[in-house]
PDB file of C-alpha atoms in Angstrom:
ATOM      1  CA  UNK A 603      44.080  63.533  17.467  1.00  0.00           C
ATOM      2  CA  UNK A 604      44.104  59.747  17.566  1.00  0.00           C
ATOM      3  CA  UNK A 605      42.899  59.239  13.964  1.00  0.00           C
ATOM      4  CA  UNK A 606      42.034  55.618  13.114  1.00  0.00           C
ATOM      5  CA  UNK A 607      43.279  53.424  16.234  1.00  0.00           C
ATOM      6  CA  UNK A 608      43.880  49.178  15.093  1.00  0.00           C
ATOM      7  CA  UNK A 609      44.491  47.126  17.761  1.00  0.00           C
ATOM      8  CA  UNK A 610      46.560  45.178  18.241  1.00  0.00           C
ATOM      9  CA  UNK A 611      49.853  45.583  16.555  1.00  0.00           C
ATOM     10  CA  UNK A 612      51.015  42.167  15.832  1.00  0.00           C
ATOM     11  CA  UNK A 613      48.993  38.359  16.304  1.00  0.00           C
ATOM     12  CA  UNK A 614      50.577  34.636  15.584  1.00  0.00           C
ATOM     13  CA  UNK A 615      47.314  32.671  15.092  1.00  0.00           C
ATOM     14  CA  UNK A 616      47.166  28.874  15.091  1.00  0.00           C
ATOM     15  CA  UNK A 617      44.834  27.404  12.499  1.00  0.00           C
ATOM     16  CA  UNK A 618      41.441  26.956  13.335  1.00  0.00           C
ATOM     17  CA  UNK A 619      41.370  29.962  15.925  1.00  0.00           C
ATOM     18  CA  UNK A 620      39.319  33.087  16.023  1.00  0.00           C
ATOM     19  CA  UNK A 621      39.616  36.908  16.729  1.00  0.00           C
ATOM     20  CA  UNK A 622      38.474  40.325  16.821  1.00  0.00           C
ATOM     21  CA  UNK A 623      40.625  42.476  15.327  1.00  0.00           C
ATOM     22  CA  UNK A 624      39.647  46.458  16.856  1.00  0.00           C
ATOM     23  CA  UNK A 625      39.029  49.626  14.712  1.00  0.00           C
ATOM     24  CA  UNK A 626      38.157  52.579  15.904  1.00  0.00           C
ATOM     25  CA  UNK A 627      37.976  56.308  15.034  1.00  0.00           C
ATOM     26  CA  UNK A 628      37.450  59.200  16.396  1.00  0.00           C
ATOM     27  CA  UNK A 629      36.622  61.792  13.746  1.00  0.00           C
ATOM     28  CA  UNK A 630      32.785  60.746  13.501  1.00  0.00           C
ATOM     29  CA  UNK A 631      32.773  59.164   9.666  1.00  0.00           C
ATOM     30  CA  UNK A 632      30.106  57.541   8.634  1.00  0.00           C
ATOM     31  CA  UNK A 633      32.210  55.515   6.048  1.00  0.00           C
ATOM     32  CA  UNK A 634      34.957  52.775   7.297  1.00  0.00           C
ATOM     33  CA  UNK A 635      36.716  50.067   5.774  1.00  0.00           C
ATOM     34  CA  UNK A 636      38.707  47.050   6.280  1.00  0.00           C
ATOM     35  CA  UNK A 637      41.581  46.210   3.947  1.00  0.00           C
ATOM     36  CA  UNK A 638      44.079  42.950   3.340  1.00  0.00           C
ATOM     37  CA  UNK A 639      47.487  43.791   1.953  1.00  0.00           C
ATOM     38  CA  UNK A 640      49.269  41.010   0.867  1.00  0.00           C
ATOM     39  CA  UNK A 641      52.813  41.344  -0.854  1.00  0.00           C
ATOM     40  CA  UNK A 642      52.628  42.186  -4.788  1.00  0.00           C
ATOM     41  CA  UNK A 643      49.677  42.719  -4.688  1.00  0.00           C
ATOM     42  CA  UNK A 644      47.393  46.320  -3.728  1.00  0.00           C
ATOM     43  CA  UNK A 645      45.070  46.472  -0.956  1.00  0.00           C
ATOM     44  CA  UNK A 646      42.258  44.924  -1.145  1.00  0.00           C
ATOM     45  CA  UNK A 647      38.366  45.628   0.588  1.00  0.00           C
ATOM     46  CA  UNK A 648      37.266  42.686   3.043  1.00  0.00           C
ATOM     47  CA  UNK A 649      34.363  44.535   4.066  1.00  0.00           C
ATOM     48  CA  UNK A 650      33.368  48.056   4.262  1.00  0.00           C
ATOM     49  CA  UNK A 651      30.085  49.867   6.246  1.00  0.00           C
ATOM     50  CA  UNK A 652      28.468  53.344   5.352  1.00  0.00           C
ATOM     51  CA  UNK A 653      26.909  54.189   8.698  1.00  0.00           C
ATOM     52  CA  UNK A 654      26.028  52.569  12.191  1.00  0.00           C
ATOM     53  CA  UNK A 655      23.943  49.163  11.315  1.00  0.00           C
ATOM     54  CA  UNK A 656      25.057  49.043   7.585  1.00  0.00           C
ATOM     55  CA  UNK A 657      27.956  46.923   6.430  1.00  0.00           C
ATOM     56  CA  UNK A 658      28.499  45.221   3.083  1.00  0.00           C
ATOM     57  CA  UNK A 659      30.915  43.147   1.564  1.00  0.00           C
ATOM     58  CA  UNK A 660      34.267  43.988  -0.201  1.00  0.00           C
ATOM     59  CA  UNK A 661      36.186  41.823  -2.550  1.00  0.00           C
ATOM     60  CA  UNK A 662      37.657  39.445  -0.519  1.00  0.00           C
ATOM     61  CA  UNK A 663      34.713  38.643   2.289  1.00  0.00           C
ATOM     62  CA  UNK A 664      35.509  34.814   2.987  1.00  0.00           C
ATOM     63  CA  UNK A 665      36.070  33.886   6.743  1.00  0.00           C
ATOM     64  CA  UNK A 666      35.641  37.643   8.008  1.00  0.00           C
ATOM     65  CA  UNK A 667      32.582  39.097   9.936  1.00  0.00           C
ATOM     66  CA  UNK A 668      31.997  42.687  10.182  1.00  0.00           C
ATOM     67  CA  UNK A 669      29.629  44.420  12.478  1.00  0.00           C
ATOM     68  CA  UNK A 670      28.967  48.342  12.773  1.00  0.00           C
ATOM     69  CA  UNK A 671      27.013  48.737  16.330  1.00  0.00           C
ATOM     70  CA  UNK A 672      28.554  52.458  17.070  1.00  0.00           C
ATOM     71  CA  UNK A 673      30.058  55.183  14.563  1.00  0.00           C
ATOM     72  CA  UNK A 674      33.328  54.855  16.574  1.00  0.00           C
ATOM     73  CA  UNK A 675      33.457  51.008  15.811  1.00  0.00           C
ATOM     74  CA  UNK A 676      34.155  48.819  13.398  1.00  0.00           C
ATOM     75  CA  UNK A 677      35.830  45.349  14.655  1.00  0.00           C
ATOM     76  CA  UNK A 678      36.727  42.727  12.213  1.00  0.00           C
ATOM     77  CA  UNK A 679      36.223  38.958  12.997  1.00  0.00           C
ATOM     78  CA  UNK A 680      38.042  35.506  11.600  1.00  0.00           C
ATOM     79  CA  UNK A 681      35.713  33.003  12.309  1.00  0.00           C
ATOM     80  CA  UNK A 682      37.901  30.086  12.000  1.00  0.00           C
ATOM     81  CA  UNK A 683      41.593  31.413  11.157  1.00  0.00           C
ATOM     82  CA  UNK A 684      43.301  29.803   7.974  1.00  0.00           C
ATOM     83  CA  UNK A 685      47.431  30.380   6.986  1.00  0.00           C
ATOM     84  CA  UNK A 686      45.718  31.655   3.862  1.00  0.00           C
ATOM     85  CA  UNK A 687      44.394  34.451   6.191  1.00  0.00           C
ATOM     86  CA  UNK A 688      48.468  35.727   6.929  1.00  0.00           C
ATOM     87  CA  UNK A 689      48.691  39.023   5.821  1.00  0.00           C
ATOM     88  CA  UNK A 690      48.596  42.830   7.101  1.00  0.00           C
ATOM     89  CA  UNK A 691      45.310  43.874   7.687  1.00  0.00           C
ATOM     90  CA  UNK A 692      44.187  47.835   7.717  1.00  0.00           C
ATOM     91  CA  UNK A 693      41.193  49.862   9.207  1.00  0.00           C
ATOM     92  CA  UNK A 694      40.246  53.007   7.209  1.00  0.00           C
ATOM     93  CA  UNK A 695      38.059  55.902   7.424  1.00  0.00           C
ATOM     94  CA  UNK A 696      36.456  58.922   5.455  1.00  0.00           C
ATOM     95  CA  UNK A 697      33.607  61.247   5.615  1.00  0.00           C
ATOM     96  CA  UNK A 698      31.987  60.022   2.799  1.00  0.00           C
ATOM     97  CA  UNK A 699      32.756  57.407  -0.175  1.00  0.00           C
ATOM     98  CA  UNK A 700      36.022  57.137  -1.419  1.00  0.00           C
ATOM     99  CA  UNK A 701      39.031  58.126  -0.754  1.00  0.00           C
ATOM    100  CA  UNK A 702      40.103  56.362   2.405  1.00  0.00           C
ATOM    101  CA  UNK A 703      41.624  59.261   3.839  1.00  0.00           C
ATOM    102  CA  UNK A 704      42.932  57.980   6.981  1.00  0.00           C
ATOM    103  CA  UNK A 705      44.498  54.695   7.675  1.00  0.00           C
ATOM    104  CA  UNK A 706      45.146  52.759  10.989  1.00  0.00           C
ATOM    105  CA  UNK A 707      48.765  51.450  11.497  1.00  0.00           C
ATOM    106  CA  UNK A 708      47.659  48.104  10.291  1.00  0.00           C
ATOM    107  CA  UNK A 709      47.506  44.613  12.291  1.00  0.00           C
ATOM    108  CA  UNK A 710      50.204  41.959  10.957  1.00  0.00           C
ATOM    109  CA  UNK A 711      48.709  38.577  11.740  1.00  0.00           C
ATOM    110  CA  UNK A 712      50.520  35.408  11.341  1.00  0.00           C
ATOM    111  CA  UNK A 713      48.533  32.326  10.912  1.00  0.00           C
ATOM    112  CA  UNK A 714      51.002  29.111  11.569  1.00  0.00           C
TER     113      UNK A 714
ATOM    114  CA  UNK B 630      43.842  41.993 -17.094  1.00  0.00           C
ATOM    115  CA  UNK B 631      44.113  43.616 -12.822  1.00  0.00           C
ATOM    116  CA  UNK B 632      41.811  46.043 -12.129  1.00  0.00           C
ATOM    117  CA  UNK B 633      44.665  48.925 -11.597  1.00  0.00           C
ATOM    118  CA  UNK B 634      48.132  48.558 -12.778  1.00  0.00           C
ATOM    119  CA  UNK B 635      51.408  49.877 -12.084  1.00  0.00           C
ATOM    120  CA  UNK B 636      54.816  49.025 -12.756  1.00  0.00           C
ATOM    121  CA  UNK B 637      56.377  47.784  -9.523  1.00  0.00           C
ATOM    122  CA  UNK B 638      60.083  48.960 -10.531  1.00  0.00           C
ATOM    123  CA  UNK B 639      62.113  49.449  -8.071  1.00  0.00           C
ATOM    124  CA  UNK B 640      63.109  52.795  -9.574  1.00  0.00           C
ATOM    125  CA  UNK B 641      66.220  53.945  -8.258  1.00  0.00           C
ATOM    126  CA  UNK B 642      67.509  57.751  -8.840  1.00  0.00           C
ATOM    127  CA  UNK B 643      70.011  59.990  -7.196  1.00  0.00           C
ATOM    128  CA  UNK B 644      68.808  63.190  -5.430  1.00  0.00           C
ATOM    129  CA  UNK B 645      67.362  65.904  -7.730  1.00  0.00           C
ATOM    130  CA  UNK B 646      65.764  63.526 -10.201  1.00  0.00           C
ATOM    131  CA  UNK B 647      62.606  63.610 -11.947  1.00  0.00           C
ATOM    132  CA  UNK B 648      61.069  60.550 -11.974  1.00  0.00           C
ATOM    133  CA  UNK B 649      57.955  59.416 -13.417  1.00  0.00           C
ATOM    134  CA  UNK B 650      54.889  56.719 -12.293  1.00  0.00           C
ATOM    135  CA  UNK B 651      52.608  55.598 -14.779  1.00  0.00           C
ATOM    136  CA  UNK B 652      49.458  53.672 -13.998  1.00  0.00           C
ATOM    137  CA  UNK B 653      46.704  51.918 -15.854  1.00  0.00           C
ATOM    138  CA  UNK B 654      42.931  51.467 -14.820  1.00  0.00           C
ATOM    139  CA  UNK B 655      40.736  49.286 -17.100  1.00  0.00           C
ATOM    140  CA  UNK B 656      37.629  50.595 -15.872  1.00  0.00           C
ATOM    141  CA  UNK B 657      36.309  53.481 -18.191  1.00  0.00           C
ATOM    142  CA  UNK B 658      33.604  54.636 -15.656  1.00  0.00           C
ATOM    143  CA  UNK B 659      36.202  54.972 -13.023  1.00  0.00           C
ATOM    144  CA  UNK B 660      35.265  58.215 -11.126  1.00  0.00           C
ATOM    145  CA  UNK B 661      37.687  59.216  -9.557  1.00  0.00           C
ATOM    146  CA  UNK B 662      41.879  58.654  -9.293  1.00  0.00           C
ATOM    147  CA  UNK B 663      43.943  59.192  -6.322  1.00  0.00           C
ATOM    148  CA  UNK B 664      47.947  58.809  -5.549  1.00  0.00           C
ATOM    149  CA  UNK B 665      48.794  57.631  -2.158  1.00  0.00           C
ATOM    150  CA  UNK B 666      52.174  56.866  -0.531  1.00  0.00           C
ATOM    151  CA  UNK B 667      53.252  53.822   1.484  1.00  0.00           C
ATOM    152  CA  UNK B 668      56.448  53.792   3.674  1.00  0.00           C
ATOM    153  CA  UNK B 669      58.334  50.509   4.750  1.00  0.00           C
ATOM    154  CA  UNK B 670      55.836  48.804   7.270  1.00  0.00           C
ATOM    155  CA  UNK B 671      53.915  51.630   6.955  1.00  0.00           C
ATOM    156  CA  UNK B 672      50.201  52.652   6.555  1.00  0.00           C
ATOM    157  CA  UNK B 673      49.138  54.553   3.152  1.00  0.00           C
ATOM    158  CA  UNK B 674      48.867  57.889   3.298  1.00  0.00           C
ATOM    159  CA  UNK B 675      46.599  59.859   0.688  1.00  0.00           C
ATOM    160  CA  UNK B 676      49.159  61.594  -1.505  1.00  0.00           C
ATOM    161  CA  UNK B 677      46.725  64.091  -4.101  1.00  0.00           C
ATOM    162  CA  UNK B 678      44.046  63.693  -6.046  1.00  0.00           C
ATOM    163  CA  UNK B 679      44.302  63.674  -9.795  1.00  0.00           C
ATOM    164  CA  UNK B 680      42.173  65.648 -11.872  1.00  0.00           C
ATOM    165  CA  UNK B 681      41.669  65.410 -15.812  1.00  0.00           C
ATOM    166  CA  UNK B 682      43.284  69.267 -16.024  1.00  0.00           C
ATOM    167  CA  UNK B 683      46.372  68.018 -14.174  1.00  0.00           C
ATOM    168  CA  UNK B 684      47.108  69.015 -10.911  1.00  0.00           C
ATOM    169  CA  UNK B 685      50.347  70.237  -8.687  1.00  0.00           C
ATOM    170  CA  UNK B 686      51.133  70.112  -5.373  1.00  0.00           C
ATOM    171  CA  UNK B 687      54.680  71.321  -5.104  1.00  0.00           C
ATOM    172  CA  UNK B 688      57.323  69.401  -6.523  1.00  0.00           C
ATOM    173  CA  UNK B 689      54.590  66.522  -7.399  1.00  0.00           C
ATOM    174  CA  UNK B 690      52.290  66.678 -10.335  1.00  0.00           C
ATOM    175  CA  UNK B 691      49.597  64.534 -11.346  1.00  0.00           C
ATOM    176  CA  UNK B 692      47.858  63.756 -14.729  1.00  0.00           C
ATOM    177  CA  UNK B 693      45.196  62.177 -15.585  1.00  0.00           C
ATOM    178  CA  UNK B 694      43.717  61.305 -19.352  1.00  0.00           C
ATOM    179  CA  UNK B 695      40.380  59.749 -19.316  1.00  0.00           C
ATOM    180  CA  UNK B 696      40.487  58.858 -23.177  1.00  0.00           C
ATOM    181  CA  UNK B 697      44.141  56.605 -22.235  1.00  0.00           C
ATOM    182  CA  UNK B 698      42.495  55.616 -19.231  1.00  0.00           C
ATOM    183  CA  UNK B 699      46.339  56.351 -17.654  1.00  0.00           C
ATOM    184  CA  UNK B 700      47.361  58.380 -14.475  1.00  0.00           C
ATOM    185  CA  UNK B 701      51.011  59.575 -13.976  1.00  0.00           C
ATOM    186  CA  UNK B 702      52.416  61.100 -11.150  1.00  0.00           C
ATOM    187  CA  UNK B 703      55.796  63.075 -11.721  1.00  0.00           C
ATOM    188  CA  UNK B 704      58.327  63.995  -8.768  1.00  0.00           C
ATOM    189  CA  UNK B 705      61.005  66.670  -9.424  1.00  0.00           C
ATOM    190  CA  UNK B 706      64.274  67.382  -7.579  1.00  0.00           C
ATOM    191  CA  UNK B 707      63.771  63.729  -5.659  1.00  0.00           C
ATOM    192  CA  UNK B 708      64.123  64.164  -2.428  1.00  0.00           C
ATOM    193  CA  UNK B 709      65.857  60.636   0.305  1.00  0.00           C
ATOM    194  CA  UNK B 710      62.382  61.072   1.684  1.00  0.00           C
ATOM    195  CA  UNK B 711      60.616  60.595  -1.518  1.00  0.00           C
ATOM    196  CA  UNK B 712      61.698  56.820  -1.070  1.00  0.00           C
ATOM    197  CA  UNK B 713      58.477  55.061  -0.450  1.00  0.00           C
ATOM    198  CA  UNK B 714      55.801  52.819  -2.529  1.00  0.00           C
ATOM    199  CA  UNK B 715      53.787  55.301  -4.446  1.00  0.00           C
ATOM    200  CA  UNK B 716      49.720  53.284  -4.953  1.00  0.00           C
ATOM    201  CA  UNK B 717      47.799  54.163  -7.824  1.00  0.00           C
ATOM    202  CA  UNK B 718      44.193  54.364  -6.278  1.00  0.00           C
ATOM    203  CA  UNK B 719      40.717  54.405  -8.456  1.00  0.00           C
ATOM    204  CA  UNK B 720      37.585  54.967  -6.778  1.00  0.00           C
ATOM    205  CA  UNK B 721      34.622  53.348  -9.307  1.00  0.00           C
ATOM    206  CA  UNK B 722      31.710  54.335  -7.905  1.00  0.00           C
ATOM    207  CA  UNK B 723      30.216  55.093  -4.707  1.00  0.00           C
ATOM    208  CA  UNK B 724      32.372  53.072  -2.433  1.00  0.00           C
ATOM    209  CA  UNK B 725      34.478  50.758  -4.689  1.00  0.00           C
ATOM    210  CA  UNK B 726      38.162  51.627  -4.193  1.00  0.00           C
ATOM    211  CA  UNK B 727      40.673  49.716  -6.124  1.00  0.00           C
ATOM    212  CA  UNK B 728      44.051  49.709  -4.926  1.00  0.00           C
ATOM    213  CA  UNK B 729      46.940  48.947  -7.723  1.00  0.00           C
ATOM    214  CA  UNK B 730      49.893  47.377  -5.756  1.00  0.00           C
ATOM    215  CA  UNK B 731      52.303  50.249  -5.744  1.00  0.00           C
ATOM    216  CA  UNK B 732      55.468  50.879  -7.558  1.00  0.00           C
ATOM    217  CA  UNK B 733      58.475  51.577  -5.159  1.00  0.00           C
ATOM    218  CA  UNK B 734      61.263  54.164  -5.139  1.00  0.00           C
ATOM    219  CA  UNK B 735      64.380  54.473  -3.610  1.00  0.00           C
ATOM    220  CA  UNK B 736      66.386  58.196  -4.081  1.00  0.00           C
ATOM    221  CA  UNK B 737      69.917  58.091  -3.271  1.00  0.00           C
ATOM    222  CA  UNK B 738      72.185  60.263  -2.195  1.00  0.00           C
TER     223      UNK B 738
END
């Protein structure tokens, strides 16, 4: 089983840039999340969607964009990539609302 | 005052320790109160749940008291693999997870 799939592993950014960080599952929830962990502190929701079509914002929503066009899917997008922005970012899936039962291997980005 | 909060140690214990985590929510219509584990570099992995009877799963036990608004998890015989960042997790409602940031363990031989 492949689980929750992030791609890619590791990304140095230069200020100002954007990207597409990839999510995807294959266990067919309807419930997936993107998280920012950043060190002392927990993890903490950028953005989260309930279905196909729906998405919503987390905590932390500044300079990401979120779209849910598949069940599968779930990419996460800086528009405009800040070194505030540095951190290790993680996809996560459940069947329903809460717990996040299954985490991708996270995405370390480096904005310089 | 955070949301969820634990004490981020480092606790360090030999092998065949108990060792207890103690965490702190501040929301009293919190539903619902997880434990998950984080290795080095690692992605978290759900640990238990913790229910207001207490719960076991092994050599781990979990506690919850709604009235304290305070989880515990407690680990006998500590095992080297045991050495990880334990996360308090409180689910709110619906779809508001709160993550506290972990307190971290080393076991030592």
């Amino acid at each position: 089983n492949a689980g929750v799939t992030q791609t890619p592993k590791f990304q140095v950014l230069k200020t100002g840039q954007s990207m597409t960080l990839q999510c995807a599952q294959d266990m067919n929830h309807e419930y997936m999340s993107w998280y920012r962990q950043d060190p002392g502190m927990g993890l903490r929701l950028i953005h989260y969607s309930v279905g196909a079509g729906i998405t919503d914002q987390g905590e932390v929503p500044n300079g990401y964009n979120v779209s849910r066009s598949t069940t599968e899917d779930f990419p996460l997008r800086l528009l405009s990539a800040a070194p505030s922005q540095t951190s290790v970012y993680f996809c996560a899936s459940s069947a329903g609302g809460g717990p996040e039962a299954f985490f991708g291997q996270g995405t370390r980005l480096t904005v310089v | 005052r955070k949301e969820v909060e634990q004490d981020p140690g480092p606790f360090n214990v030999p092998e065949g320790a108990t060792v207890a985590f103690n965490c702190t929510y501040s929301n009293s219509a919190s539903q619902s109160f997880f434990w998950y584990r984080q290795d080095c570099r690692k992605e978290p992995k759900l640990l238990m749940s913790v229910y207001s009877s207490g719960n076991e799963d092994g050599r781990f036990t979990a506690q919850l008291n709604r009235a304290s608004q305070y989880i515990s998890l407690l680990i006998r015989d500590s095992k080297l693999s045991d050495s990880a960042t334990y996360l308090c997790v409180v689910n709110e409602m619906g779809f508001k997870t709160i993550f506290g940031a972990g307190t971290r363990l080393f076991v030592k031989a």
